[in-house]
Amino acid sequence: MPEKIKQTIESGKAILGIEFGSTRIKAVLIDENNNPIAQGSHEWENQYVNNLWTYSLEAIWFGLQDCYRDLREDVKGKYGVEIKKLASIGISAMMHGYMPFDKNGNMLAPFRTWRNTNTGEAAAILSKEFDYNIPLRWSISHLYQAILDGEQHVKDLAFLTTLAGYIHWQLTGEKVIGIGDGSGMLPVDPETKNYSARMVEKFDSMIADKGFDWKLEDVLPKILVAGKNAGFLTEEGAKHLDISGNLEAGVPLCPPEGDAGTGMVATNAVKQRTGNVSAGTSSFSMIVLEKELSRPYEMIDMVTTPDGSLVAMVHCNNCTSDLNAWVGIFREYTELLGVPVDMNEIFGKLYNNALNGDPDCGGLVSYNYFSGEPITGLKEGRPLFVRSVSNRFNLANFMRANLNAAVACLKIGNDILFDEEKIKVDRITGHGGLFKTPGVGQRILAAALNSPISVMETAGEGGAWGMALLAGYLVNNVNDRNLADYLEMEVFEGNTGTSITPTEEDVEGFNTYIKNYLDAIPVEKAAVEYVK
């Protein structure tokens, strides 16, 4: 097997997917049969600068290059060869945000990530004018807020894109974007597979009195659906990616996508009546719809699959960060005892013990808000644990309360889809860090959504693998299948993973927990006001 993989790499048939997550940049190399054969990664963190969450351009490029270097070392260590040619490449990143550039390609303002919640005024106005829910984190909200705030750089705008679109542009020279990522910039029309012409026209009329010499459609990247060629790696792009100089130019790239799209691909959830939940630093659920919702909902974003099908997305700014912080406290305690630390064991022990807790967590409530949470109306966040003296305070209930908190906002949003809109789903698949300990996060989410949850063995591969699959779809779809059939028949071959069905007791317990959670939201709001 190693010899066959070595030949795949040497002959330039390997495919590369790279994803910029919130805390890690990951690269996954796959073979012609979609199997991961090597990987690289780079840990990074956002910075809070001038009241905005950002990553510097220096951090972005150092992270990409270090991630690719790590991949090269993995390949050399396993197979004794250097990566010189690739069959295709795909770039993915956290969706939304704001990266504005002038006509000379100079960045006009620091990258504003999805995590920022300073766009409330703009999002509210746009939602009303468009008669469509426009979330705080969408690129159009950031742009309009900058206009409302009178930011001088807006007059010089020539190109606006996302992080994935930016990296792709720098590697290929092409100002394009995948439809899934593009639908998080401005709503798209599922019929035309392009930005909503009605909303583009409306926005231009809203800013006509500003005297800008640009129109909205002129500054947005061109939308492409999965399977379309999105350009080729240039000589300069190859040097940007591989500073060793070994990688050759000319590699075709697929449309750059957002992490929501790659999550759908990695979980085989692009068909109608399927869905997935990604649970890491942030969390989001994606339900592929059979028809449009009856009306706009503030908690539900309408985006698309990488091939343009309509998706109801519930996005939560916070998920596992606070949970990981608490596990870090237990790691410190273990180290104080002089016991060797194995983080996988600590996570496993604590997570599994949570299942011994009361279904309602004994009345304990946790708010995992590292940042603001639009689902519950918080512009800022304060991690907070709440209990009364009469609650059943023990380790199992403590951990279960924190696990419940990781998916509490997902439940609030999805209750609208299932209870009010009566959406039907055949399969929901989970992936991301919450599901690394087998069976635990899966059982908690099943109770929250009152739905069976599947997890595949490949769930740990994450979005970078999903992006590699999209890059593979560009060059290996010899049977000319649509994306859903390609994934079903040529990647997953009918594998739907291992499913857990919620028990009535767990569902009732989570419902009690969420009632306590919502009742105590004023406590969290007070913490935001008084804890600095």
Coordinates of C-alpha atoms in Angstrom, one line a residue:
M1 CA 0.0 0.0 0.0
P2 CA 2.7 2.6 0.8
E3 CA 4.3 1.9 -2.5
K4 CA 1.1 2.5 -4.4
I5 CA 0.5 5.7 -2.5
K6 CA 4.0 6.8 -3.3
Q7 CA 3.3 6.3 -7.0
T8 CA 0.1 8.3 -6.7
I9 CA 2.0 11.2 -5.2
E10 CA 4.9 10.9 -7.7
S11 CA 2.6 10.8 -10.7
G12 CA 0.8 13.9 -9.6
K13 CA -2.6 12.2 -9.0
A14 CA -3.0 13.2 -5.3
I15 CA -5.6 15.8 -4.4
L16 CA -5.2 18.5 -1.8
G17 CA -7.8 20.1 0.4
I18 CA -7.0 22.9 2.8
E19 CA -9.4 24.5 5.3
F20 CA -8.8 27.5 7.5
G21 CA -10.7 26.8 10.7
S22 CA -11.0 29.1 13.7
T23 CA -8.3 27.5 15.7
R24 CA -6.5 25.2 13.2
I25 CA -5.5 25.3 9.5
K26 CA -5.6 21.7 8.2
A27 CA -4.4 20.2 4.9
V28 CA -5.6 16.7 3.8
L29 CA -4.1 14.9 0.9
I30 CA -6.2 12.2 -0.7
D31 CA -5.7 9.5 -3.4
E32 CA -7.7 8.8 -6.5
N33 CA -10.2 6.8 -4.4
N34 CA -10.8 9.7 -1.9
N35 CA -8.8 8.1 0.9
P36 CA -6.8 10.4 3.1
I37 CA -3.1 9.6 2.7
A38 CA -1.3 12.5 4.5
Q39 CA -2.1 15.6 6.4
G40 CA -0.6 18.7 7.9
S41 CA -1.9 21.3 10.3
H42 CA -1.1 24.7 12.0
E43 CA -2.6 25.9 15.2
W44 CA -3.7 29.5 15.4
E45 CA -6.0 31.9 17.3
N46 CA -7.9 35.1 16.4
Q47 CA -7.0 38.4 18.0
Y48 CA -9.3 41.0 19.5
V49 CA -8.0 44.3 18.1
N50 CA -9.9 47.6 18.3
N51 CA -13.0 45.8 19.5
L52 CA -13.0 43.4 16.5
W53 CA -12.0 39.8 16.0
T54 CA -9.4 39.4 13.3
Y55 CA -6.5 37.5 11.9
S56 CA -3.6 39.4 10.4
L57 CA -2.5 38.8 6.8
E58 CA 0.9 37.7 8.3
A59 CA -0.8 35.1 10.4
I60 CA -2.9 33.9 7.5
W61 CA 0.1 33.4 5.2
F62 CA 2.4 32.0 7.9
G63 CA -0.3 29.6 8.9
L64 CA -0.9 28.4 5.3
Q65 CA 2.7 27.9 4.6
D66 CA 3.4 26.2 7.9
C67 CA 0.4 23.9 7.4
Y68 CA 1.7 22.9 3.9
R69 CA 5.2 22.4 5.3
D70 CA 3.8 20.1 7.9
L71 CA 2.0 18.2 5.1
R72 CA 5.2 17.9 3.1
E73 CA 7.0 16.5 6.1
D74 CA 4.2 14.0 6.7
V75 CA 4.5 12.8 3.1
K76 CA 8.3 12.6 3.2
G77 CA 8.2 10.7 6.5
K78 CA 5.6 8.2 5.4
Y79 CA 6.5 7.7 1.7
G80 CA 9.9 9.2 1.2
V81 CA 8.9 11.5 -1.7
E82 CA 8.4 15.2 -2.3
I83 CA 5.1 16.7 -3.5
K84 CA 5.9 18.2 -6.9
K85 CA 2.6 17.8 -8.8
L86 CA -1.0 17.6 -7.7
A87 CA -4.2 16.6 -9.6
S88 CA -6.3 19.4 -8.1
I89 CA -6.5 21.7 -5.0
G90 CA -9.4 23.2 -3.1
I91 CA -9.4 26.0 -0.5
S92 CA -11.9 26.3 2.2
A93 CA -12.2 28.6 5.2
M94 CA -14.6 30.0 7.9
M95 CA -17.4 31.6 6.1
H96 CA -18.6 35.2 6.0
G97 CA -16.7 38.2 7.3
Y98 CA -15.1 41.1 5.5
M99 CA -12.0 41.4 3.4
P100 CA -12.1 44.6 1.4
F101 CA -9.4 45.5 -1.3
D102 CA -8.8 48.5 -3.5
K103 CA -8.1 48.4 -7.3
N104 CA -4.4 47.7 -6.6
G105 CA -5.1 44.7 -4.4
N106 CA -4.2 46.5 -1.2
M107 CA -6.3 45.5 1.8
L108 CA -8.4 48.5 3.0
A109 CA -9.3 47.3 6.5
P110 CA -8.2 44.4 8.8
F111 CA -10.0 41.1 8.2
R112 CA -13.3 41.1 10.2
T113 CA -14.3 37.5 11.0
W114 CA -17.7 35.8 11.3
R115 CA -17.3 36.2 15.1
N116 CA -17.9 39.9 15.2
T117 CA -21.3 41.2 16.3
N118 CA -20.9 44.9 15.7
T119 CA -23.1 44.8 12.6
G120 CA -26.5 44.7 14.4
E121 CA -27.8 48.0 12.9
A122 CA -26.8 47.1 9.3
A123 CA -28.2 43.5 9.6
A124 CA -31.6 44.8 10.9
I125 CA -31.9 47.4 8.2
L126 CA -30.9 45.0 5.4
S127 CA -33.3 42.3 6.8
K128 CA -36.2 44.7 6.6
E129 CA -35.3 46.2 3.2
F130 CA -34.6 42.7 1.6
D131 CA -37.5 41.0 3.5
Y132 CA -35.0 38.3 4.1
N133 CA -33.0 37.4 7.2
I134 CA -29.5 38.9 6.9
P135 CA -27.3 37.7 9.7
L136 CA -24.8 39.8 11.6
R137 CA -21.7 37.9 10.2
W138 CA -22.6 38.1 6.5
S139 CA -20.3 40.1 4.3
I140 CA -23.1 42.4 3.2
S141 CA -23.8 43.3 6.8
H142 CA -20.1 44.2 7.4
L143 CA -20.1 46.3 4.3
Y144 CA -23.3 48.2 5.1
Q145 CA -22.2 48.7 8.7
A146 CA -18.9 50.2 7.4
I147 CA -21.0 52.5 5.2
L148 CA -23.3 53.5 8.1
D149 CA -20.3 54.2 10.3
G150 CA -18.8 56.5 7.7
E151 CA -15.6 54.5 7.3
Q152 CA -13.5 56.3 4.7
H153 CA -12.1 53.1 3.1
V154 CA -15.4 52.1 1.5
K155 CA -15.2 54.7 -1.2
D156 CA -12.0 53.0 -2.5
L157 CA -13.6 49.5 -2.6
A158 CA -12.8 47.4 -5.7
F159 CA -13.1 43.9 -4.4
L160 CA -14.8 42.3 -1.4
T161 CA -14.4 38.6 -0.5
T162 CA -14.2 36.0 2.2
L163 CA -11.0 34.3 3.6
A164 CA -11.4 31.3 1.2
G165 CA -12.0 33.7 -1.7
Y166 CA -8.9 35.7 -0.8
I167 CA -6.6 32.7 -0.6
H168 CA -7.9 31.3 -3.9
W169 CA -7.5 34.7 -5.6
Q170 CA -3.9 34.9 -4.4
L171 CA -3.1 31.4 -5.6
T172 CA -4.9 31.7 -9.0
G173 CA -5.5 35.3 -9.8
E174 CA -9.2 34.5 -10.1
K175 CA -11.8 36.5 -8.2
V176 CA -14.4 33.7 -7.8
I177 CA -16.2 32.0 -5.0
G178 CA -18.1 28.7 -4.5
I179 CA -21.9 29.2 -4.3
G180 CA -22.1 28.0 -0.7
D181 CA -19.5 30.5 0.5
G182 CA -21.0 33.2 -1.8
S183 CA -24.5 32.7 -0.2
G184 CA -22.9 33.8 3.1
M185 CA -21.9 37.1 1.5
L186 CA -25.2 38.0 -0.1
P187 CA -28.3 35.8 -0.6
V188 CA -28.3 33.8 -3.8
D189 CA -31.2 32.9 -6.1
P190 CA -31.4 29.0 -6.2
E191 CA -32.8 29.3 -9.7
T192 CA -30.1 31.5 -11.3
K193 CA -27.3 30.2 -9.1
N194 CA -26.2 33.8 -8.7
Y195 CA -26.6 36.6 -6.2
S196 CA -30.2 37.7 -5.8
A197 CA -30.7 40.3 -8.6
R198 CA -33.5 41.9 -6.6
M199 CA -31.2 42.4 -3.5
V200 CA -28.3 43.7 -5.5
E201 CA -30.5 46.3 -7.1
K202 CA -32.1 47.2 -3.8
F203 CA -28.6 47.6 -2.1
D204 CA -27.4 49.8 -4.9
S205 CA -30.4 52.1 -4.5
M206 CA -29.9 52.2 -0.7
I207 CA -26.4 53.6 -1.2
A208 CA -27.0 55.7 -4.3
D209 CA -26.7 59.0 -2.4
K210 CA -23.2 58.1 -1.1
G211 CA -21.6 58.8 -4.5
F212 CA -19.4 55.7 -4.6
D213 CA -18.0 54.9 -8.0
W214 CA -18.7 51.2 -7.6
K215 CA -21.8 49.0 -7.9
L216 CA -22.3 46.0 -5.6
E217 CA -22.1 43.3 -8.3
D218 CA -18.8 44.8 -9.5
V219 CA -17.0 44.3 -6.2
L220 CA -18.3 40.8 -5.4
P221 CA -16.5 37.6 -6.5
K222 CA -18.1 35.6 -9.4
I223 CA -20.1 32.6 -8.1
L224 CA -19.3 29.1 -9.3
V225 CA -21.0 25.8 -8.5
A226 CA -19.2 22.6 -7.5
G227 CA -17.5 20.8 -10.4
K228 CA -16.6 24.0 -12.3
N229 CA -13.0 24.9 -12.9
A230 CA -12.0 28.0 -10.9
G231 CA -8.6 28.6 -12.3
F232 CA -5.1 27.2 -12.1
L233 CA -2.2 27.6 -9.6
T234 CA 0.1 30.3 -10.9
E235 CA 3.8 30.4 -10.5
E236 CA 3.5 33.1 -7.8
G237 CA 0.7 31.1 -6.2
A238 CA 2.8 28.0 -6.0
K239 CA 5.5 30.0 -4.2
H240 CA 3.0 31.4 -1.8
L241 CA 1.8 28.0 -0.9
D242 CA 5.0 26.0 -0.9
I243 CA 8.0 28.2 0.1
S244 CA 10.4 25.2 -0.5
G245 CA 9.7 25.8 -4.3
N246 CA 9.0 22.1 -5.1
L247 CA 5.3 22.4 -6.0
E248 CA 4.8 23.0 -9.7
A249 CA 2.3 25.6 -11.1
G250 CA -0.6 24.7 -13.4
V251 CA -2.7 22.7 -10.9
P252 CA -6.5 23.2 -11.4
L253 CA -8.5 24.5 -8.5
C254 CA -12.1 24.0 -7.7
P255 CA -14.3 26.8 -6.4
P256 CA -13.3 27.9 -2.9
E257 CA -15.9 27.1 -0.3
G258 CA -16.9 27.9 3.2
D259 CA -16.6 25.5 6.1
A260 CA -20.4 24.9 6.0
G261 CA -20.2 23.5 2.5
T262 CA -17.2 21.3 3.3
G263 CA -19.1 20.0 6.3
M264 CA -22.0 19.0 4.2
V265 CA -19.7 17.2 1.8
A266 CA -17.7 15.4 4.5
T267 CA -21.0 14.1 6.0
N268 CA -22.6 13.2 2.7
A269 CA -25.4 15.7 3.4
V270 CA -26.0 17.6 0.1
K271 CA -29.3 15.8 -0.8
Q272 CA -32.6 17.2 0.1
R273 CA -34.0 15.9 3.4
T274 CA -30.5 15.3 4.8
G275 CA -28.6 17.5 7.3
N276 CA -25.5 17.7 9.3
V277 CA -24.2 19.4 12.4
S278 CA -20.7 20.7 12.7
A279 CA -19.6 21.2 16.3
G280 CA -16.2 22.8 17.1
T281 CA -15.3 26.3 18.1
S282 CA -18.6 27.4 16.7
S283 CA -21.5 25.1 15.7
F284 CA -24.0 25.1 12.9
S285 CA -26.6 22.8 11.6
M286 CA -27.4 22.5 7.9
I287 CA -30.8 21.1 6.7
V288 CA -31.1 20.7 2.9
L289 CA -34.7 21.8 2.1
E290 CA -37.3 20.6 -0.3
K291 CA -38.9 24.0 -0.5
E292 CA -38.4 27.5 0.9
L293 CA -39.5 28.4 4.4
S294 CA -42.9 30.1 4.9
R295 CA -41.3 33.3 6.1
P296 CA -37.9 34.7 7.2
Y297 CA -36.7 33.8 10.7
E298 CA -34.0 35.8 12.5
M299 CA -32.4 32.6 13.9
I300 CA -32.2 30.8 10.6
D301 CA -29.9 31.7 7.7
M302 CA -30.7 30.6 4.2
V303 CA -27.5 29.4 2.3
T304 CA -26.8 26.7 -0.2
T305 CA -25.0 23.5 -0.8
P306 CA -21.9 23.6 -2.9
D307 CA -24.0 22.7 -5.9
G308 CA -26.7 25.3 -5.2
S309 CA -29.6 23.6 -3.3
L310 CA -31.3 25.7 -0.6
V311 CA -30.2 25.1 3.0
A312 CA -31.6 26.3 6.3
M313 CA -28.6 27.0 8.5
V314 CA -28.7 27.6 12.3
H315 CA -25.3 29.1 13.2
C316 CA -24.1 29.5 16.8
N317 CA -21.0 31.6 17.6
N318 CA -20.1 29.4 20.6
C319 CA -19.7 25.7 21.0
T320 CA -16.7 23.9 22.5
S321 CA -14.3 26.7 23.6
D322 CA -15.7 26.9 27.2
L323 CA -16.0 23.1 27.4
N324 CA -12.3 22.8 26.4
A325 CA -11.4 25.5 29.0
W326 CA -13.0 23.5 31.8
V327 CA -11.3 20.3 30.6
G328 CA -8.0 22.3 30.7
I329 CA -8.7 23.0 34.4
F330 CA -8.9 19.2 35.1
R331 CA -5.7 18.7 33.1
E332 CA -4.0 21.2 35.5
Y333 CA -5.4 19.4 38.5
T334 CA -4.1 16.1 37.1
E335 CA -0.7 17.6 36.6
L336 CA -0.7 18.9 40.2
L337 CA -1.1 15.3 41.4
G338 CA 1.9 14.3 39.3
V339 CA -0.1 12.1 37.1
P340 CA 0.9 11.8 33.4
V341 CA -1.5 13.8 31.3
D342 CA -3.2 12.2 28.3
M343 CA -5.7 14.7 27.0
N344 CA -7.7 12.1 25.0
E345 CA -8.1 10.1 28.2
I346 CA -9.2 13.2 30.2
F347 CA -11.7 14.1 27.6
G348 CA -12.9 10.5 27.4
K349 CA -13.3 10.1 31.1
L350 CA -15.1 13.4 31.7
Y351 CA -17.4 13.1 28.6
N352 CA -18.4 9.5 29.4
N353 CA -19.0 10.4 33.0
A354 CA -21.4 13.1 31.9
L355 CA -23.8 10.4 30.7
N356 CA -24.1 9.3 34.3
G357 CA -25.6 12.7 35.2
D358 CA -29.3 13.5 35.5
P359 CA -31.0 14.1 32.1
D360 CA -31.8 17.7 33.2
C361 CA -28.3 18.2 34.6
G362 CA -29.6 18.5 38.1
G363 CA -30.7 22.0 37.4
L364 CA -27.2 23.3 36.6
V365 CA -26.9 25.7 33.6
S366 CA -23.8 26.8 31.7
Y367 CA -23.4 29.6 29.2
N368 CA -20.4 29.0 26.9
Y369 CA -20.4 32.5 25.5
F370 CA -16.8 33.4 24.6
S371 CA -18.3 35.9 22.1
G372 CA -21.7 37.4 21.4
E373 CA -24.5 35.0 20.5
P374 CA -27.1 36.2 18.1
I375 CA -29.4 33.3 18.7
T376 CA -30.1 34.5 22.2
G377 CA -29.6 38.2 21.5
L378 CA -26.2 38.7 23.2
K379 CA -23.9 41.2 21.4
E380 CA -21.0 40.1 23.8
G381 CA -20.4 37.0 25.8
R382 CA -19.2 36.0 29.2
P383 CA -18.6 32.4 30.0
L384 CA -20.8 31.7 33.0
F385 CA -21.9 28.7 35.1
V386 CA -25.1 29.1 37.1
R387 CA -26.5 27.0 39.9
S388 CA -28.5 27.3 43.1
V389 CA -27.8 25.7 46.4
S390 CA -30.7 23.2 45.8
N391 CA -29.3 22.0 42.5
R392 CA -27.6 18.6 42.3
F393 CA -24.0 19.7 41.9
N394 CA -21.7 16.8 41.1
L395 CA -19.1 16.1 38.4
A396 CA -21.4 14.2 36.1
N397 CA -24.1 16.9 36.1
F398 CA -21.4 19.6 35.8
M399 CA -20.0 18.0 32.6
R400 CA -23.4 17.2 31.2
A401 CA -24.5 20.9 31.7
N402 CA -21.4 22.0 29.8
L403 CA -22.0 19.5 27.0
N404 CA -25.7 20.6 26.8
A405 CA -24.5 24.2 26.6
A406 CA -22.4 23.4 23.5
V407 CA -25.6 22.5 21.5
A408 CA -28.2 24.6 23.4
C409 CA -28.4 27.3 20.8
L410 CA -28.6 24.8 18.0
K411 CA -31.7 23.4 19.7
I412 CA -33.3 26.8 20.0
G413 CA -32.9 27.4 16.2
N414 CA -33.8 23.9 15.0
D415 CA -37.0 23.8 17.1
I416 CA -38.3 26.4 14.7
L417 CA -37.6 24.2 11.7
F418 CA -39.0 21.0 13.2
D419 CA -41.9 22.4 15.3
E420 CA -43.1 25.4 13.3
E421 CA -42.0 24.7 9.7
K422 CA -42.6 20.9 10.0
I423 CA -39.4 20.2 8.1
K424 CA -38.8 16.5 7.5
V425 CA -35.3 15.0 7.6
D426 CA -34.2 11.5 6.8
R427 CA -30.7 11.7 8.2
I428 CA -28.6 14.1 10.3
T429 CA -24.9 13.5 10.6
G430 CA -22.6 15.0 13.1
H431 CA -18.9 15.9 12.7
G432 CA -16.3 18.0 14.5
G433 CA -14.5 18.0 17.8
L434 CA -17.6 17.4 19.9
F435 CA -18.0 13.9 18.4
K436 CA -14.4 12.7 18.9
T437 CA -15.3 10.8 22.1
P438 CA -17.5 8.1 20.7
G439 CA -21.2 8.2 21.5
V440 CA -21.2 11.1 23.9
G441 CA -21.7 14.3 21.9
Q442 CA -23.8 12.2 19.6
R443 CA -26.2 11.2 22.4
I444 CA -26.4 14.8 23.7
L445 CA -27.2 16.2 20.3
A446 CA -29.8 13.5 19.6
A447 CA -31.6 14.5 22.9
A448 CA -31.3 18.2 21.9
L449 CA -32.8 17.8 18.4
N450 CA -35.1 14.8 19.3
S451 CA -33.7 13.1 16.2
P452 CA -31.4 10.2 15.4
I453 CA -27.8 11.4 14.9
S454 CA -25.3 9.5 12.8
V455 CA -21.5 9.8 13.0
M456 CA -19.2 8.4 10.4
E457 CA -15.7 7.0 10.9
T458 CA -14.5 9.8 8.6
A459 CA -16.1 12.5 10.8
G460 CA -12.7 13.3 12.4
E461 CA -11.3 14.1 8.9
G462 CA -13.4 17.2 8.9
G463 CA -13.7 20.0 6.4
A464 CA -10.3 19.7 4.9
W465 CA -11.2 16.3 3.7
G466 CA -14.6 17.6 2.5
M467 CA -12.7 20.3 0.5
A468 CA -10.4 17.6 -1.0
L469 CA -13.5 15.7 -2.1
L470 CA -14.8 18.8 -3.9
A471 CA -11.4 19.2 -5.5
G472 CA -11.6 15.5 -6.5
Y473 CA -15.1 16.1 -7.9
L474 CA -13.6 18.6 -10.3
V475 CA -11.1 16.1 -11.9
N476 CA -12.4 12.6 -11.1
N477 CA -16.2 12.9 -11.9
V478 CA -15.7 10.7 -15.1
N479 CA -19.4 9.6 -15.0
D480 CA -20.6 13.2 -15.0
R481 CA -22.8 12.7 -11.9
N482 CA -24.3 15.4 -9.9
L483 CA -22.6 16.1 -6.6
A484 CA -25.1 14.2 -4.4
D485 CA -24.8 11.1 -6.6
Y486 CA -21.1 11.4 -6.8
L487 CA -20.7 11.4 -3.1
E488 CA -23.3 8.7 -2.5
M489 CA -21.9 6.3 -5.2
E490 CA -18.2 7.0 -5.5
V491 CA -17.2 8.3 -2.0
F492 CA -19.4 6.9 0.7
E493 CA -20.9 3.9 -1.2
G494 CA -24.0 3.8 0.9
N495 CA -22.2 4.2 4.3
T496 CA -24.4 6.3 6.6
G497 CA -22.3 5.8 9.8
T498 CA -23.4 4.7 13.3
S499 CA -26.7 6.1 14.5
I500 CA -27.9 6.9 18.0
T501 CA -31.7 7.4 18.6
P502 CA -32.6 9.6 21.6
T503 CA -34.5 8.2 24.6
E504 CA -37.6 9.8 25.8
E505 CA -35.9 10.4 29.2
D506 CA -33.0 12.3 27.5
V507 CA -35.3 14.4 25.4
E508 CA -37.4 15.4 28.4
G509 CA -34.3 16.1 30.4
F510 CA -32.9 18.4 27.7
N511 CA -36.2 20.2 27.3
T512 CA -36.1 20.9 31.1
Y513 CA -32.4 22.1 30.7
I514 CA -33.3 24.5 27.9
K515 CA -36.2 25.9 29.9
N516 CA -33.8 26.7 32.7
Y517 CA -31.3 28.0 30.2
L518 CA -33.7 30.5 28.7
D519 CA -35.2 31.5 32.0
A520 CA -31.7 32.5 33.3
I521 CA -30.6 34.4 30.1
P522 CA -31.1 37.7 32.1
V523 CA -28.3 36.5 34.4
E524 CA -26.0 36.2 31.3
K525 CA -27.0 39.6 30.1
A526 CA -26.2 41.1 33.5
A527 CA -22.8 39.4 33.3
V528 CA -22.1 41.1 30.0
E529 CA -23.1 44.4 31.5
Y530 CA -21.2 44.2 34.8
V531 CA -18.3 41.8 34.3
K532 CA -15.5 43.5 32.3

